[in-house]
């Protein structure tokens, strides 16, 4: 029973770390005039992509773990470390980003770009044989909720936390990657 609780807590922390990216992007996007209906649709779209991308990653990860065993575990840990470092690095970049309008095709591009890191994490979780339904529920709920929170907070506040939340999410993924690598050694 304690193993299941530990896995749920770990997955919720990972889901929150991945959702920080959606939160920070939502925070910036929320500073534009968006109706509540549009905020609702954006949150659901990002949540859906945070379910589909890890599902694809988990499927690929399970295939890799069956074929390559502990080598695949090493790759999974390295992916999390690289992903965490990339999130931290990108949070401190000062270059201007093009704003994609979150409507129609732009919404699909927006949701895909925010959830790409979920594929890598899903790949790692698939390698380690985690419970797929539990991962998808945690990731989908966290991404949707954090996106809504970012969009709504962005309506009220002027970007005081966006950069820091992405860096925090990257640090959490980096820590999990290091933890997974330590298990292998």
PDB file of C-alpha atoms in Angstrom:
ATOM      1  CA  UNK A   1       0.000   0.000   0.000  1.00  0.00           C
ATOM      2  CA  UNK A   2       2.810   2.422   0.844  1.00  0.00           C
ATOM      3  CA  UNK A   3       4.392   1.670  -2.558  1.00  0.00           C
ATOM      4  CA  UNK A   4       1.201   2.806  -4.308  1.00  0.00           C
ATOM      5  CA  UNK A   5       1.008   5.983  -2.214  1.00  0.00           C
ATOM      6  CA  UNK A   6       4.672   6.684  -2.924  1.00  0.00           C
ATOM      7  CA  UNK A   7       4.101   6.225  -6.643  1.00  0.00           C
ATOM      8  CA  UNK A   8       1.053   8.514  -6.615  1.00  0.00           C
ATOM      9  CA  UNK A   9       2.970  11.223  -4.737  1.00  0.00           C
ATOM     10  CA  UNK A  10       5.940  10.917  -7.101  1.00  0.00           C
ATOM     11  CA  UNK A  11       3.696  11.106 -10.164  1.00  0.00           C
ATOM     12  CA  UNK A  12       1.805  14.112  -8.784  1.00  0.00           C
ATOM     13  CA  UNK A  13       5.076  15.949  -8.164  1.00  0.00           C
ATOM     14  CA  UNK A  14       6.250  15.086 -11.691  1.00  0.00           C
ATOM     15  CA  UNK A  15       2.885  16.150 -13.112  1.00  0.00           C
ATOM     16  CA  UNK A  16       3.109  19.440 -11.231  1.00  0.00           C
ATOM     17  CA  UNK A  17       6.654  19.964 -12.521  1.00  0.00           C
ATOM     18  CA  UNK A  18       5.496  19.429 -16.102  1.00  0.00           C
ATOM     19  CA  UNK A  19       2.429  21.552 -15.460  1.00  0.00           C
ATOM     20  CA  UNK A  20       4.630  24.454 -14.336  1.00  0.00           C
ATOM     21  CA  UNK A  21       5.563  24.956 -17.971  1.00  0.00           C
ATOM     22  CA  UNK A  22       1.874  25.108 -18.904  1.00  0.00           C
ATOM     23  CA  UNK A  23       1.282  27.408 -15.930  1.00  0.00           C
ATOM     24  CA  UNK A  24       4.023  29.838 -16.955  1.00  0.00           C
ATOM     25  CA  UNK A  25       2.896  29.913 -20.579  1.00  0.00           C
ATOM     26  CA  UNK A  26      -0.708  30.294 -19.421  1.00  0.00           C
ATOM     27  CA  UNK A  27       0.351  33.101 -17.135  1.00  0.00           C
ATOM     28  CA  UNK A  28       1.809  35.029 -20.050  1.00  0.00           C
ATOM     29  CA  UNK A  29      -1.086  34.178 -22.360  1.00  0.00           C
ATOM     30  CA  UNK A  30      -3.589  35.142 -19.659  1.00  0.00           C
ATOM     31  CA  UNK A  31      -2.347  38.725 -19.765  1.00  0.00           C
ATOM     32  CA  UNK A  32      -4.069  39.080 -23.113  1.00  0.00           C
ATOM     33  CA  UNK A  33      -7.790  39.591 -23.151  1.00  0.00           C
ATOM     34  CA  UNK A  34      -9.308  36.107 -23.125  1.00  0.00           C
ATOM     35  CA  UNK A  35     -12.876  35.205 -22.335  1.00  0.00           C
ATOM     36  CA  UNK A  36     -13.545  32.554 -19.708  1.00  0.00           C
ATOM     37  CA  UNK A  37     -14.862  30.199 -22.405  1.00  0.00           C
ATOM     38  CA  UNK A  38     -11.535  30.490 -24.301  1.00  0.00           C
ATOM     39  CA  UNK A  39      -9.603  29.887 -21.049  1.00  0.00           C
ATOM     40  CA  UNK A  40     -11.695  26.749 -20.467  1.00  0.00           C
ATOM     41  CA  UNK A  41     -10.971  25.415 -23.979  1.00  0.00           C
ATOM     42  CA  UNK A  42      -7.241  26.196 -23.747  1.00  0.00           C
ATOM     43  CA  UNK A  43      -6.960  24.347 -20.410  1.00  0.00           C
ATOM     44  CA  UNK A  44      -8.776  21.285 -21.741  1.00  0.00           C
ATOM     45  CA  UNK A  45      -6.648  21.252 -24.898  1.00  0.00           C
ATOM     46  CA  UNK A  46      -3.375  21.399 -22.999  1.00  0.00           C
ATOM     47  CA  UNK A  47      -4.651  18.750 -20.565  1.00  0.00           C
ATOM     48  CA  UNK A  48      -5.534  16.473 -23.485  1.00  0.00           C
ATOM     49  CA  UNK A  49      -2.083  16.875 -25.008  1.00  0.00           C
ATOM     50  CA  UNK A  50      -0.537  16.171 -21.575  1.00  0.00           C
ATOM     51  CA  UNK A  51      -2.387  12.837 -21.745  1.00  0.00           C
ATOM     52  CA  UNK A  52      -1.630  11.962 -25.381  1.00  0.00           C
ATOM     53  CA  UNK A  53       2.078  12.824 -25.349  1.00  0.00           C
ATOM     54  CA  UNK A  54       3.020  10.764 -22.269  1.00  0.00           C
ATOM     55  CA  UNK A  55       0.861   7.912 -23.577  1.00  0.00           C
ATOM     56  CA  UNK A  56       2.954   7.857 -26.752  1.00  0.00           C
ATOM     57  CA  UNK A  57       6.111   8.135 -24.645  1.00  0.00           C
ATOM     58  CA  UNK A  58       5.067   5.334 -22.286  1.00  0.00           C
ATOM     59  CA  UNK A  59       4.299   3.059 -25.224  1.00  0.00           C
ATOM     60  CA  UNK A  60       7.708   3.738 -26.748  1.00  0.00           C
ATOM     61  CA  UNK A  61       9.384   3.387 -23.335  1.00  0.00           C
ATOM     62  CA  UNK A  62       7.821  -0.016 -22.658  1.00  0.00           C
ATOM     63  CA  UNK A  63       9.021  -1.199 -26.060  1.00  0.00           C
ATOM     64  CA  UNK A  64      12.542   0.073 -25.360  1.00  0.00           C
ATOM     65  CA  UNK A  65      12.680  -1.458 -21.878  1.00  0.00           C
ATOM     66  CA  UNK A  66      11.692  -4.856 -23.243  1.00  0.00           C
ATOM     67  CA  UNK A  67      14.353  -4.656 -25.953  1.00  0.00           C
ATOM     68  CA  UNK A  68      17.211  -2.917 -24.168  1.00  0.00           C
ATOM     69  CA  UNK A  69      16.670  -3.460 -20.402  1.00  0.00           C
ATOM     70  CA  UNK A  70      18.919  -1.428 -18.094  1.00  0.00           C
ATOM     71  CA  UNK A  71      20.437   0.532 -20.979  1.00  0.00           C
ATOM     72  CA  UNK A  72      16.969   1.952 -21.613  1.00  0.00           C
ATOM     73  CA  UNK A  73      16.744   2.894 -17.909  1.00  0.00           C
ATOM     74  CA  UNK A  74      19.993   4.810 -18.215  1.00  0.00           C
ATOM     75  CA  UNK A  75      18.641   6.646 -21.259  1.00  0.00           C
ATOM     76  CA  UNK A  76      15.425   7.474 -19.363  1.00  0.00           C
ATOM     77  CA  UNK A  77      17.327   9.019 -16.456  1.00  0.00           C
ATOM     78  CA  UNK A  78      19.497  11.019 -18.838  1.00  0.00           C
ATOM     79  CA  UNK A  79      16.402  12.266 -20.682  1.00  0.00           C
ATOM     80  CA  UNK A  80      14.911  13.608 -17.460  1.00  0.00           C
ATOM     81  CA  UNK A  81      18.187  15.310 -16.539  1.00  0.00           C
ATOM     82  CA  UNK A  82      18.486  16.904 -19.987  1.00  0.00           C
ATOM     83  CA  UNK A  83      14.846  17.947 -19.981  1.00  0.00           C
ATOM     84  CA  UNK A  84      15.190  19.536 -16.543  1.00  0.00           C
ATOM     85  CA  UNK A  85      18.354  21.384 -17.566  1.00  0.00           C
ATOM     86  CA  UNK A  86      16.697  22.580 -20.780  1.00  0.00           C
ATOM     87  CA  UNK A  87      13.672  23.909 -18.868  1.00  0.00           C
ATOM     88  CA  UNK A  88      15.938  25.729 -16.402  1.00  0.00           C
ATOM     89  CA  UNK A  89      18.069  27.141 -19.227  1.00  0.00           C
ATOM     90  CA  UNK A  90      15.089  28.321 -21.283  1.00  0.00           C
ATOM     91  CA  UNK A  91      13.534  30.017 -18.260  1.00  0.00           C
ATOM     92  CA  UNK A  92      16.479  32.423 -18.092  1.00  0.00           C
ATOM     93  CA  UNK A  93      16.602  33.260 -21.801  1.00  0.00           C
ATOM     94  CA  UNK A  94      15.592  36.819 -22.518  1.00  0.00           C
ATOM     95  CA  UNK A  95      14.668  36.508 -26.183  1.00  0.00           C
ATOM     96  CA  UNK A  96      11.255  37.564 -27.412  1.00  0.00           C
ATOM     97  CA  UNK A  97       8.853  34.795 -28.358  1.00  0.00           C
ATOM     98  CA  UNK A  98       6.176  35.007 -31.009  1.00  0.00           C
ATOM     99  CA  UNK A  99       2.733  34.848 -29.521  1.00  0.00           C
ATOM    100  CA  UNK A 100       0.573  32.146 -31.077  1.00  0.00           C
ATOM    101  CA  UNK A 101      -3.110  32.947 -30.936  1.00  0.00           C
ATOM    102  CA  UNK A 102      -4.784  30.134 -28.959  1.00  0.00           C
ATOM    103  CA  UNK A 103      -7.563  29.547 -31.495  1.00  0.00           C
ATOM    104  CA  UNK A 104      -7.955  26.730 -34.054  1.00  0.00           C
ATOM    105  CA  UNK A 105      -4.640  25.542 -35.478  1.00  0.00           C
ATOM    106  CA  UNK A 106      -2.769  28.006 -33.255  1.00  0.00           C
ATOM    107  CA  UNK A 107      -4.287  26.311 -30.209  1.00  0.00           C
ATOM    108  CA  UNK A 108      -3.084  22.906 -31.433  1.00  0.00           C
ATOM    109  CA  UNK A 109       0.436  24.258 -31.963  1.00  0.00           C
ATOM    110  CA  UNK A 110       0.317  25.983 -28.582  1.00  0.00           C
ATOM    111  CA  UNK A 111      -0.878  22.834 -26.761  1.00  0.00           C
ATOM    112  CA  UNK A 112       1.638  20.626 -28.566  1.00  0.00           C
ATOM    113  CA  UNK A 113       4.565  22.917 -27.811  1.00  0.00           C
ATOM    114  CA  UNK A 114       3.668  23.089 -24.118  1.00  0.00           C
ATOM    115  CA  UNK A 115       3.267  19.304 -23.826  1.00  0.00           C
ATOM    116  CA  UNK A 116       6.286  18.068 -25.799  1.00  0.00           C
ATOM    117  CA  UNK A 117       8.304  17.564 -22.631  1.00  0.00           C
ATOM    118  CA  UNK A 118       5.586  15.169 -21.425  1.00  0.00           C
ATOM    119  CA  UNK A 119       6.604  12.750 -24.186  1.00  0.00           C
ATOM    120  CA  UNK A 120      10.141  12.495 -22.811  1.00  0.00           C
ATOM    121  CA  UNK A 121       8.900  11.992 -19.277  1.00  0.00           C
ATOM    122  CA  UNK A 122       6.392   9.403 -20.536  1.00  0.00           C
ATOM    123  CA  UNK A 123       9.248   7.628 -22.310  1.00  0.00           C
ATOM    124  CA  UNK A 124      11.155   7.443 -19.048  1.00  0.00           C
ATOM    125  CA  UNK A 125       8.110   6.260 -17.101  1.00  0.00           C
ATOM    126  CA  UNK A 126       7.419   3.594 -19.733  1.00  0.00           C
ATOM    127  CA  UNK A 127      10.978   2.334 -19.367  1.00  0.00           C
ATOM    128  CA  UNK A 128      10.460   2.012 -15.613  1.00  0.00           C
ATOM    129  CA  UNK A 129       7.094   0.267 -16.062  1.00  0.00           C
ATOM    130  CA  UNK A 130       4.846   2.711 -14.230  1.00  0.00           C
ATOM    131  CA  UNK A 131       1.063   2.400 -14.171  1.00  0.00           C
ATOM    132  CA  UNK A 132      -0.154   4.039 -17.388  1.00  0.00           C
ATOM    133  CA  UNK A 133      -3.650   5.061 -16.289  1.00  0.00           C
ATOM    134  CA  UNK A 134      -2.305   6.642 -13.109  1.00  0.00           C
ATOM    135  CA  UNK A 135       0.277   8.643 -15.079  1.00  0.00           C
ATOM    136  CA  UNK A 136      -2.284   9.864 -17.586  1.00  0.00           C
ATOM    137  CA  UNK A 137      -4.738  10.924 -14.877  1.00  0.00           C
ATOM    138  CA  UNK A 138      -2.072  12.764 -12.883  1.00  0.00           C
ATOM    139  CA  UNK A 139      -0.566  14.497 -15.921  1.00  0.00           C
ATOM    140  CA  UNK A 140      -3.900  15.448 -17.484  1.00  0.00           C
ATOM    141  CA  UNK A 141      -5.445  16.802 -14.287  1.00  0.00           C
ATOM    142  CA  UNK A 142      -2.307  18.705 -13.265  1.00  0.00           C
ATOM    143  CA  UNK A 143      -1.763  20.254 -16.713  1.00  0.00           C
ATOM    144  CA  UNK A 144      -5.393  21.304 -17.097  1.00  0.00           C
ATOM    145  CA  UNK A 145      -5.620  22.748 -13.595  1.00  0.00           C
ATOM    146  CA  UNK A 146      -2.284  24.564 -13.777  1.00  0.00           C
ATOM    147  CA  UNK A 147      -3.078  25.963 -17.226  1.00  0.00           C
ATOM    148  CA  UNK A 148      -6.380  27.317 -15.966  1.00  0.00           C
ATOM    149  CA  UNK A 149      -4.651  28.738 -12.898  1.00  0.00           C
ATOM    150  CA  UNK A 150      -1.984  30.402 -15.055  1.00  0.00           C
ATOM    151  CA  UNK A 151      -4.497  31.865 -17.468  1.00  0.00           C
ATOM    152  CA  UNK A 152      -6.737  33.177 -14.698  1.00  0.00           C
ATOM    153  CA  UNK A 153      -3.856  34.519 -12.645  1.00  0.00           C
ATOM    154  CA  UNK A 154      -2.388  36.089 -15.771  1.00  0.00           C
ATOM    155  CA  UNK A 155      -5.580  38.090 -16.106  1.00  0.00           C
ATOM    156  CA  UNK A 156      -4.907  39.561 -12.667  1.00  0.00           C
ATOM    157  CA  UNK A 157      -1.109  39.780 -12.383  1.00  0.00           C
ATOM    158  CA  UNK A 158       1.661  41.010 -14.706  1.00  0.00           C
ATOM    159  CA  UNK A 159       4.109  38.073 -15.170  1.00  0.00           C
ATOM    160  CA  UNK A 160       5.901  38.230 -11.828  1.00  0.00           C
ATOM    161  CA  UNK A 161       6.246  34.440 -11.528  1.00  0.00           C
ATOM    162  CA  UNK A 162       6.364  33.018 -15.069  1.00  0.00           C
ATOM    163  CA  UNK A 163      10.139  32.563 -15.396  1.00  0.00           C
ATOM    164  CA  UNK A 164      10.555  31.200 -11.897  1.00  0.00           C
ATOM    165  CA  UNK A 165       7.811  28.593 -12.211  1.00  0.00           C
ATOM    166  CA  UNK A 166       9.400  27.102 -15.346  1.00  0.00           C
ATOM    167  CA  UNK A 167      12.803  27.022 -13.604  1.00  0.00           C
ATOM    168  CA  UNK A 168      11.211  25.284 -10.598  1.00  0.00           C
ATOM    169  CA  UNK A 169       9.596  22.701 -12.881  1.00  0.00           C
ATOM    170  CA  UNK A 170      12.958  22.073 -14.553  1.00  0.00           C
ATOM    171  CA  UNK A 171      14.690  21.681 -11.201  1.00  0.00           C
ATOM    172  CA  UNK A 172      12.142  19.074 -10.101  1.00  0.00           C
ATOM    173  CA  UNK A 173      12.600  17.049 -13.318  1.00  0.00           C
ATOM    174  CA  UNK A 174      16.379  17.337 -12.952  1.00  0.00           C
ATOM    175  CA  UNK A 175      16.154  15.988  -9.402  1.00  0.00           C
ATOM    176  CA  UNK A 176      14.033  13.024 -10.538  1.00  0.00           C
ATOM    177  CA  UNK A 177      16.520  12.285 -13.316  1.00  0.00           C
ATOM    178  CA  UNK A 178      19.390  12.297 -10.832  1.00  0.00           C
ATOM    179  CA  UNK A 179      17.386  10.070  -8.478  1.00  0.00           C
ATOM    180  CA  UNK A 180      16.728   7.559 -11.281  1.00  0.00           C
ATOM    181  CA  UNK A 181      20.401   7.573 -12.279  1.00  0.00           C
ATOM    182  CA  UNK A 182      21.426   7.003  -8.652  1.00  0.00           C
ATOM    183  CA  UNK A 183      19.229   3.890  -8.499  1.00  0.00           C
ATOM    184  CA  UNK A 184      21.143   2.433 -11.449  1.00  0.00           C
ATOM    185  CA  UNK A 185      24.509   2.964  -9.805  1.00  0.00           C
TER     186      UNK A 185
END
